Coordinates of C-alpha atoms and ligand atoms in Angstrom, one line a residue:
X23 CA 83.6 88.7 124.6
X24 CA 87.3 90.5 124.7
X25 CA 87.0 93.8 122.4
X26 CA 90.2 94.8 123.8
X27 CA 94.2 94.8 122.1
X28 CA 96.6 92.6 123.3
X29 CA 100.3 93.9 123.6
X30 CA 101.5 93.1 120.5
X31 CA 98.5 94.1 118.2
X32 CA 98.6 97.8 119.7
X33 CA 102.5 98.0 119.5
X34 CA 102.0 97.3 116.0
X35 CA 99.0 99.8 115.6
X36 CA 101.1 102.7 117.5
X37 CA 104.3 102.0 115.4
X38 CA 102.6 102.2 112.4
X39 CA 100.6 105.3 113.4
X40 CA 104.1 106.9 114.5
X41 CA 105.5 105.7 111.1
X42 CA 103.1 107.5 109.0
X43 CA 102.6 110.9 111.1
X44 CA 106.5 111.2 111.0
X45 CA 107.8 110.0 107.9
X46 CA 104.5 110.3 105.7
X47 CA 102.6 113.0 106.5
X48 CA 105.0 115.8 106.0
X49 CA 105.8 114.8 102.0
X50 CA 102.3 113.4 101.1
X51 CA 100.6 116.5 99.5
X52 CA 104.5 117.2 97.4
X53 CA 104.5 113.0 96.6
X54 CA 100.7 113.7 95.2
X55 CA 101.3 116.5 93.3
X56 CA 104.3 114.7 91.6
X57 CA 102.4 111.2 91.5
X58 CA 105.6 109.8 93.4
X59 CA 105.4 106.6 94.8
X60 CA 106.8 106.4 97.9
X61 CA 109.3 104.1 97.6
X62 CA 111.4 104.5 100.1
X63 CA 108.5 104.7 102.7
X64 CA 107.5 101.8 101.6
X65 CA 110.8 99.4 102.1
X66 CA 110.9 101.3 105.3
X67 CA 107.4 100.2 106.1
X68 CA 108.4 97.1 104.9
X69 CA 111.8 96.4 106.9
X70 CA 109.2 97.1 110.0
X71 CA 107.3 94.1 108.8
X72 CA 104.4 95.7 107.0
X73 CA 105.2 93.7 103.7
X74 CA 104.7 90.0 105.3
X75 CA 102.8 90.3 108.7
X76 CA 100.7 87.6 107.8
X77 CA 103.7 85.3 106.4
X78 CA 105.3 83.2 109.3
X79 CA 108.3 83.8 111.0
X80 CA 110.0 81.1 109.1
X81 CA 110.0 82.9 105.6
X82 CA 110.7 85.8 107.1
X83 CA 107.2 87.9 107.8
X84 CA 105.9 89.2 111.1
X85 CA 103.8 86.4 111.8
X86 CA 101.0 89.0 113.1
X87 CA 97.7 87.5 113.4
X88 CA 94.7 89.4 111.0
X89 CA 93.8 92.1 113.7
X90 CA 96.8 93.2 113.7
X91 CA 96.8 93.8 109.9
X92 CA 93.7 95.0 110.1
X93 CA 95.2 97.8 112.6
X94 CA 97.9 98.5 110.4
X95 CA 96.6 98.9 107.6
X96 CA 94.0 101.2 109.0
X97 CA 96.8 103.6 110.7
X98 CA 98.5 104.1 106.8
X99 CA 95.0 104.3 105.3
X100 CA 94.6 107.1 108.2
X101 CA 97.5 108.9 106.3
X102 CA 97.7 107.7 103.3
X103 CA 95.2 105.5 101.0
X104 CA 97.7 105.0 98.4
X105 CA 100.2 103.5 100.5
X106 CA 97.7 101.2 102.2
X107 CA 96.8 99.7 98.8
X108 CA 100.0 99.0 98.1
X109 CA 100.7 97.2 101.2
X110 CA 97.4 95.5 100.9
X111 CA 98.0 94.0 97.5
X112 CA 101.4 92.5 98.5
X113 CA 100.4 91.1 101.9
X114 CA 96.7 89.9 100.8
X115 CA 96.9 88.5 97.1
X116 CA 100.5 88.1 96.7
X117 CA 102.6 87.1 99.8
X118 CA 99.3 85.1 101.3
X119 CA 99.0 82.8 98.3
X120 CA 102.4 81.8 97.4
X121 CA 102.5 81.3 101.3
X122 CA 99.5 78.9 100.7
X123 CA 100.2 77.6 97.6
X124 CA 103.5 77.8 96.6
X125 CA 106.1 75.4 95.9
X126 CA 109.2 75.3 98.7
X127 CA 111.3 76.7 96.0
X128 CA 108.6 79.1 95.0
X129 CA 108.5 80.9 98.3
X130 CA 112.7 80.4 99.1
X131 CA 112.4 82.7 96.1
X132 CA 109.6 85.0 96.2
X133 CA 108.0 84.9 99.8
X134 CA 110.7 85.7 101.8
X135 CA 111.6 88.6 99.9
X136 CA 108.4 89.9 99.4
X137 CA 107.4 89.3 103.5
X138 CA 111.0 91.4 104.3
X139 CA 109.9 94.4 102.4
X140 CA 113.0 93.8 99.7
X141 CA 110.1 93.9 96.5
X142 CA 106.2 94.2 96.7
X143 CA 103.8 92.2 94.4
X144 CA 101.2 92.8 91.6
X145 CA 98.0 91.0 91.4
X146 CA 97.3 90.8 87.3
X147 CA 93.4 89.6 87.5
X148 CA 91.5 91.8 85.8
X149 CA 91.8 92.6 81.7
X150 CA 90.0 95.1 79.5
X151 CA 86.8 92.9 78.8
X152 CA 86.6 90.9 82.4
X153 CA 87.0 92.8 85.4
X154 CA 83.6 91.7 87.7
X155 CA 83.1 88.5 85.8
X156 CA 86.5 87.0 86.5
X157 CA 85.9 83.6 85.0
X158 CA 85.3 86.0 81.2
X159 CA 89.2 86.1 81.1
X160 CA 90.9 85.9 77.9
X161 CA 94.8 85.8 78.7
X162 CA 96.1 82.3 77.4
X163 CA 98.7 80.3 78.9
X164 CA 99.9 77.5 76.7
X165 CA 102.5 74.7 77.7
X166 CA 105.7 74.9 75.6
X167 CA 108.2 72.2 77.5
X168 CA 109.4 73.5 80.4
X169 CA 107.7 77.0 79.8
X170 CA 104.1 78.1 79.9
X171 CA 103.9 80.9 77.3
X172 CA 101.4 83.7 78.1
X173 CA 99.7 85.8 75.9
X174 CA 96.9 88.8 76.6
X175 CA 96.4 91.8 78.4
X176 CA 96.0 92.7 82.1
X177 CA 94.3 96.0 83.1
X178 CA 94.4 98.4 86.7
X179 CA 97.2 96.4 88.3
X180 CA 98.6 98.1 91.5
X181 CA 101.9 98.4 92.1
X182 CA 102.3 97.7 88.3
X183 CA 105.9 98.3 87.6
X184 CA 107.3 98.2 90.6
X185 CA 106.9 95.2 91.6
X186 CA 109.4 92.4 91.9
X187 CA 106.7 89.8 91.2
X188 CA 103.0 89.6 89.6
X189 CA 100.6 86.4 90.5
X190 CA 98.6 86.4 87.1
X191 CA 95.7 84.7 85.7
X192 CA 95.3 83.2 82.7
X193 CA 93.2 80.4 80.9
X194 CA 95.3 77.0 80.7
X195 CA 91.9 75.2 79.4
X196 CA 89.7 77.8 77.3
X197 CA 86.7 75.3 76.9
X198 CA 86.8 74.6 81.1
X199 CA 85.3 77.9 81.8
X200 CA 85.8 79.1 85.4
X201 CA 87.6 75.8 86.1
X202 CA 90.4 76.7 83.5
X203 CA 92.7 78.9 85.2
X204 CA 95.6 78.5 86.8
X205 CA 98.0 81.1 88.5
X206 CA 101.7 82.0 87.4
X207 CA 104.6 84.1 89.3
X208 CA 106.0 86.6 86.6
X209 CA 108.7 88.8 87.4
X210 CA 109.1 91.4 85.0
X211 CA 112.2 90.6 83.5
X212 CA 110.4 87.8 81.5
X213 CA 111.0 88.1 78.6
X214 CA 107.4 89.0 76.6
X215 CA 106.3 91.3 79.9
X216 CA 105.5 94.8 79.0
X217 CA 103.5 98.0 80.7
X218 CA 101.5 99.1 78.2
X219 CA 100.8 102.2 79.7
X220 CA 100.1 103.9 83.3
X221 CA 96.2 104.8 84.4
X222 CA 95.7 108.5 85.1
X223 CA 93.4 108.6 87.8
X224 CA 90.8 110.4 90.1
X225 CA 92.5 109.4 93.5
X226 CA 95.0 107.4 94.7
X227 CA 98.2 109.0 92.9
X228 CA 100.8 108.0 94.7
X229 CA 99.4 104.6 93.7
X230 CA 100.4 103.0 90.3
X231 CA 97.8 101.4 88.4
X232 CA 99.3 99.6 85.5
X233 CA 98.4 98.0 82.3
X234 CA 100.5 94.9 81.3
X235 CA 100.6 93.2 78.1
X236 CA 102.3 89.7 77.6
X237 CA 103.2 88.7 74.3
X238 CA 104.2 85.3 74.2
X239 CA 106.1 85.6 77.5
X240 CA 107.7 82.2 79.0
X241 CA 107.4 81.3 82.3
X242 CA 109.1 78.9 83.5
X243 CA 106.6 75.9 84.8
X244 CA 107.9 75.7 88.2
X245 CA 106.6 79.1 88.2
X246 CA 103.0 77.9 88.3
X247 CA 101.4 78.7 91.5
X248 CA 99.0 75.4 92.4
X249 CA 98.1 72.8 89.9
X250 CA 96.3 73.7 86.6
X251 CA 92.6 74.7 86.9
X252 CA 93.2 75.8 90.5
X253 CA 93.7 79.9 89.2
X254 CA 90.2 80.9 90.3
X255 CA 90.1 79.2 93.5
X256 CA 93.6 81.4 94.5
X257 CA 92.2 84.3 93.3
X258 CA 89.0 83.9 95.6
X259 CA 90.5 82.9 98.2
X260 CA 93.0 86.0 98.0
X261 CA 90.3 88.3 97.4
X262 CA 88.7 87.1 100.6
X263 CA 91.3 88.6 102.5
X264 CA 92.1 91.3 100.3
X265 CA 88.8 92.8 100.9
X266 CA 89.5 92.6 104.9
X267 CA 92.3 95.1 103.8
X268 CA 90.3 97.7 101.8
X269 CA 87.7 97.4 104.6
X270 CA 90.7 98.7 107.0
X271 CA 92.2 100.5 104.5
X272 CA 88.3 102.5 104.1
X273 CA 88.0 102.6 108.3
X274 CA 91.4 103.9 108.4
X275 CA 90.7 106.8 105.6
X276 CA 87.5 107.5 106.8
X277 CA 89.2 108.4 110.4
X278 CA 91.9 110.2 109.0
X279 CA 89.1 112.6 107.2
X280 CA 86.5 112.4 110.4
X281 CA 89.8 113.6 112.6
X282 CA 91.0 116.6 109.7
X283 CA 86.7 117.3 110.1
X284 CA 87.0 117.7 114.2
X285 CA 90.2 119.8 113.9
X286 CA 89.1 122.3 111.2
X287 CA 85.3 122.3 113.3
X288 CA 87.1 123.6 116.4
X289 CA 88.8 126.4 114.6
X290 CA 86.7 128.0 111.9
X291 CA 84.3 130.5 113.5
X292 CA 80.8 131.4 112.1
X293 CA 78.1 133.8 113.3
X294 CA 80.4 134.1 116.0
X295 CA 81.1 130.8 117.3
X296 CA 83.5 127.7 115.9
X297 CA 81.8 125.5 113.5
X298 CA 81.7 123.1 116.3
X299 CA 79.4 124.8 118.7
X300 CA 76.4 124.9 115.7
X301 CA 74.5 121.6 116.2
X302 CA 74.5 120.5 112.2
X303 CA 78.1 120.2 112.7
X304 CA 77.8 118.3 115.7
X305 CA 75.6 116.0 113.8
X306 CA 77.5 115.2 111.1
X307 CA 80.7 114.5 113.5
X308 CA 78.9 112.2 115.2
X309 CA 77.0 110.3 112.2
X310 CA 80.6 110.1 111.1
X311 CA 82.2 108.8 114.5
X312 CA 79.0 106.5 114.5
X313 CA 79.5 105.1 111.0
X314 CA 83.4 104.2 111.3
X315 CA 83.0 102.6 114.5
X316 CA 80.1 100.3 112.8
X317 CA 82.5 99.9 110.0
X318 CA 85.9 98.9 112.2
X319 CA 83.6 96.7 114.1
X320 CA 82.7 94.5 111.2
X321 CA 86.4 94.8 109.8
X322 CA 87.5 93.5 112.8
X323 CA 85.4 91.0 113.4
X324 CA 86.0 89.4 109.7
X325 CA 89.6 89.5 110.8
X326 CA 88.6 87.6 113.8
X327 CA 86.8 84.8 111.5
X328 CA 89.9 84.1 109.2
X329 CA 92.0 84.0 112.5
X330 CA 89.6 82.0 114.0
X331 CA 88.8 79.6 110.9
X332 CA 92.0 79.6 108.7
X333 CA 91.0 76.5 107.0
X334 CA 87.5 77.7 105.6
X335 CA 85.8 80.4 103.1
X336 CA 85.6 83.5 105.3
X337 CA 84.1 85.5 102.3
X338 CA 81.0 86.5 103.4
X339 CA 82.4 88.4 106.6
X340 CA 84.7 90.2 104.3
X341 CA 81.8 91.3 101.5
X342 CA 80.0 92.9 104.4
X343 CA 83.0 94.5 105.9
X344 CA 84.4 95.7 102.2
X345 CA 80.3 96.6 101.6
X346 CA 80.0 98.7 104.4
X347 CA 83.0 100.0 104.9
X348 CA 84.1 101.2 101.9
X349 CA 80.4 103.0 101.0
X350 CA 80.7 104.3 104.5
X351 CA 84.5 105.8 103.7
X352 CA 82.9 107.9 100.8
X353 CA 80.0 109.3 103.4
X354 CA 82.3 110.3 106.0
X355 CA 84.6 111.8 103.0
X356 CA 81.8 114.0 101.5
X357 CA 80.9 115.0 105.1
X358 CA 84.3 115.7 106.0
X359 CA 84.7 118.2 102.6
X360 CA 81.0 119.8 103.9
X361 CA 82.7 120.6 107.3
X362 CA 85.2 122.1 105.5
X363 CA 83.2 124.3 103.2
X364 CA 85.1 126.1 100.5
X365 CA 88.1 125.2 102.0
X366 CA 87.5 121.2 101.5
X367 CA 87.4 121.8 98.0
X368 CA 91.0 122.9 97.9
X369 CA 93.9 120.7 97.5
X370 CA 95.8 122.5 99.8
X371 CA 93.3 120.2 102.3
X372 CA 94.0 116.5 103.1
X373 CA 90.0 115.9 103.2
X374 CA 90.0 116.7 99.5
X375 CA 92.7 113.5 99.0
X376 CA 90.5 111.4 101.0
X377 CA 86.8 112.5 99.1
X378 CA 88.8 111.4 95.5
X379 CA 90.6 108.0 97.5
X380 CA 87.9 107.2 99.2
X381 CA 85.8 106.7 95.8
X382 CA 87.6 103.6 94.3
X383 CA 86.7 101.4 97.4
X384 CA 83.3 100.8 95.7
X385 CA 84.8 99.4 92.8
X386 CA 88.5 97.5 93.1
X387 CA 88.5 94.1 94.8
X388 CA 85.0 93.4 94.1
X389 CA 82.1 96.3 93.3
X390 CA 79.5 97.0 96.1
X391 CA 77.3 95.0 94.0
X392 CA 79.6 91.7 94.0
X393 CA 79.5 92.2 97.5
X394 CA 76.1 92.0 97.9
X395 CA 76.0 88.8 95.4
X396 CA 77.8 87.4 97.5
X397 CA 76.2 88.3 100.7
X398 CA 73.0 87.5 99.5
X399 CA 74.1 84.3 98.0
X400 CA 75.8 83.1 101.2
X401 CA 72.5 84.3 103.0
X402 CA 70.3 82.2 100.8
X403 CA 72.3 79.5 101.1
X404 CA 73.2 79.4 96.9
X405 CA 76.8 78.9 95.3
X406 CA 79.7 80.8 95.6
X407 CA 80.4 84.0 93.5
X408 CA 83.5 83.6 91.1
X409 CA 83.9 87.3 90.6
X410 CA 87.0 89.9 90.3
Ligands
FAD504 C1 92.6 102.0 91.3 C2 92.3 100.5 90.9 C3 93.2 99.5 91.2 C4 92.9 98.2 90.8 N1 93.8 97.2 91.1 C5 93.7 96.0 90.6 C6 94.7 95.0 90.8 O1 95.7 95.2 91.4 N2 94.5 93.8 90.1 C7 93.4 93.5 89.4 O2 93.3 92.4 88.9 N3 92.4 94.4 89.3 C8 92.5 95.6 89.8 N4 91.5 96.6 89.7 C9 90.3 96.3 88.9 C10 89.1 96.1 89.7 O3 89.2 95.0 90.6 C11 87.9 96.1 88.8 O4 87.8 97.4 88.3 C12 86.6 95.6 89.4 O5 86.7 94.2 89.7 C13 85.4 95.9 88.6 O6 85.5 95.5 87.3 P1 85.3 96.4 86.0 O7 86.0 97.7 86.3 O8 85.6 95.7 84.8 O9 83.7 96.7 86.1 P2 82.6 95.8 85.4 O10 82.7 94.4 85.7 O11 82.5 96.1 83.9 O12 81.3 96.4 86.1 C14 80.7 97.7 85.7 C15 79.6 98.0 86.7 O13 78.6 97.0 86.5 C16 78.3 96.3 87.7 N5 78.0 94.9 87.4 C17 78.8 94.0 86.6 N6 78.2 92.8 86.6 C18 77.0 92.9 87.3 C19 76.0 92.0 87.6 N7 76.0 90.7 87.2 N8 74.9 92.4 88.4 C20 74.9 93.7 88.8 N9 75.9 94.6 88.5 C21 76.9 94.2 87.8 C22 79.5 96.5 88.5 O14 79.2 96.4 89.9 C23 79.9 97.9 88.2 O15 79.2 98.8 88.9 C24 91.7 97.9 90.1 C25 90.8 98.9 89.8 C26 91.1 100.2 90.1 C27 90.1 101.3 89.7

């Protein structure tokens, strides 16, 4: 067993560390208060590769392999959570399936600007009744000629509005059930494509969260991503590695706040000594430390299985990463505010931006409890979970 880097996975790691403690950290609490997204950070992160790493050479990604993703995507979340889920959307359920599943043409189109960092992707699953149970989905697509046309309403999509692309789900067969999917590309400019409105939320506000409505918008056929019925099988698979990504993206907050935790411990004096010398302190450091290495263990090793077995279901590897990791995220957050005392509960602190980000890992890309459906499932040997 190697648990060490190779040359090219910590270049990446160490760049994108650099990245973000140059470029990011200094306008982060200014971009928060003004809910900017960081665009410009973000085609910079994306002219570095961070848009595609997982997208061959060919179409113009980095052609990293899943550790080095996982790495990353860890050193943003370290940062910045809001950027990491922006990244993770495109690379995971966007770039990765049309790379899998997309038409020649498709990708000439779409991949290769999405893997250069020249537009990110939206991932338009979930809908205001159907968000766990993915196969309850109500948006209809409906062949017209050499159009589908799509009609319904897609809720909480990241990087909703600006994006250059959305993969969306809709029901070709109603009667089919889960089996009556299928996935479209939809660039916004289709006619019928409309935000409906933007989510105002807890944490994450640099990140948009969009709701799109399509009302009777075409899309052109060759725009269908896979054959028809084939929708929930993308999405799955997608979300398979997607939640490899939150799991990094939850390691890589969760050190950002353990580290903020350390620093202010060392400083702040009480009953004559720093925080750091009084042994509850200590404790909580190192349940922290102890947790994140547990978690980055199992988010690398789930890395390691989709590396190491591209051509079957890695999902249950990435439940119990996404599980643990995220859950952990929101422990070592709350600990790190506690450290902190009064202070964490400003939002002149970083670990206050990390207790409200760290709380949606729970819930997007599959809740804590479809994790554990699916980890039970997998452990009992029953059928695969076909939720959101
Ligand atoms: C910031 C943010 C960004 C997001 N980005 C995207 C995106 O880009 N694209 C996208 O498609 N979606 C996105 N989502 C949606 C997210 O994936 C869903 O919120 C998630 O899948 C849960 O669905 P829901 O909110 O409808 O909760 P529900 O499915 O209504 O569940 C509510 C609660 O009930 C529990 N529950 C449900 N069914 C069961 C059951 N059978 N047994 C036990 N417990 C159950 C759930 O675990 C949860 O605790 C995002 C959400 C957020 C908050």
């Amino acid at each position: 067993m190697d648990f060490s880097f190779t040359f090219d996975q910590t270049l990446i790691r160490d760049t994108a560390r650099q990245f973000m403690e140059t470029e990011m950290r200094p306008v982060i609490r200014e971009y928060e208060r003004a809910e900017k997204f960081p665009v410009e950070e973000i085609r910079k992160l994306g002219e570095m590769g961070c848009c595609g790493m997982l997208i061959p050479e060919e179409w113009g990604g980095a052609g990293a392999d899943t550790i080095s993703y996982v790495l990353m995507l860890e050193e943003v979340a370290r940062v910045d959570a809001s950027t990491a889920v922006a990244l993770s959307v495109t690379n995971s359920v966007v770039a990765v399936p049309i790379w899998k599943q997309g038409t020649a043409a498709q990708k000439e189109k779409y991949l290769r600007r999405l893997a250069s960092g020249e537009m990110i992707g939206g991932f338009c699953l979930t809908e205001p009744q159907a968000g766990s149970d993915a196969a309850g989905i109500q948006t209809r697509a409906v062949r017209d000629g050499d159009d589908y046309v799509l009609n319904g309403t897609k809720s909480w999509v990241t990087n909703g509005g600006v994006a250059g692309v959305y993969v969306v789900f809709a029901k070709t067969d109603a009667a089919a059930g889960a089996r009556g999917v299928t996935a479209f590309l939809v660039e916004p400019s289709f006619a019928g494509f409309r935000i409906s409105r933007y989510e105002d939320k807890m944490g994450l506000r640099l990140s948009r969260s969009a709701e799109i409505v399509f009302e009777n918008c075409r899309v052109p056929a060759a725009n269908r991503l896979g054959d028809e019925g084939q929708g929930l099988k993308i999405a799955l698979e997608a979300l398979d590695g997607g939640r490899v990504g939150i799991a990094a993206q939850a390691v890589g907050l969760a050190q950002g706040a353990m580290e903020a935790a350390v620093r202010y411990a060392k400083q702040r004096r009480t009953f004559g000594k720093p925080l750091a010398e009084h042994q509850a302190i200590q404790f909580m450091l190192a349940d922290m430390e102890t947790e994140i290495e547990a978690a980055r263990v199992l988010t690398h090793y789930a890395a390691y299985q989709r590396d190491a077995h591209p051509a079957s279901r890695t999902g249950a590897h990435a439940s119990r990463a996404k599980l643990y990791a995220s859950e952990m995220a929101n422990r070592v957050a709350y600990k790190a505010v506690q450290v902190h005392g009064s202070t964490g509960y400003s939002r002149e602190t970083d670990v206050e931006r990390y207790y409200r980000d760290a709380r949606v890992l729970t819930i997007y890309e599959g809740t804590s409890e479809m994790q554990r459906m699916i980890i039970a499932r997998d452990l009992l040997g029953e059928k695969k979970v076909a939720s959101g």
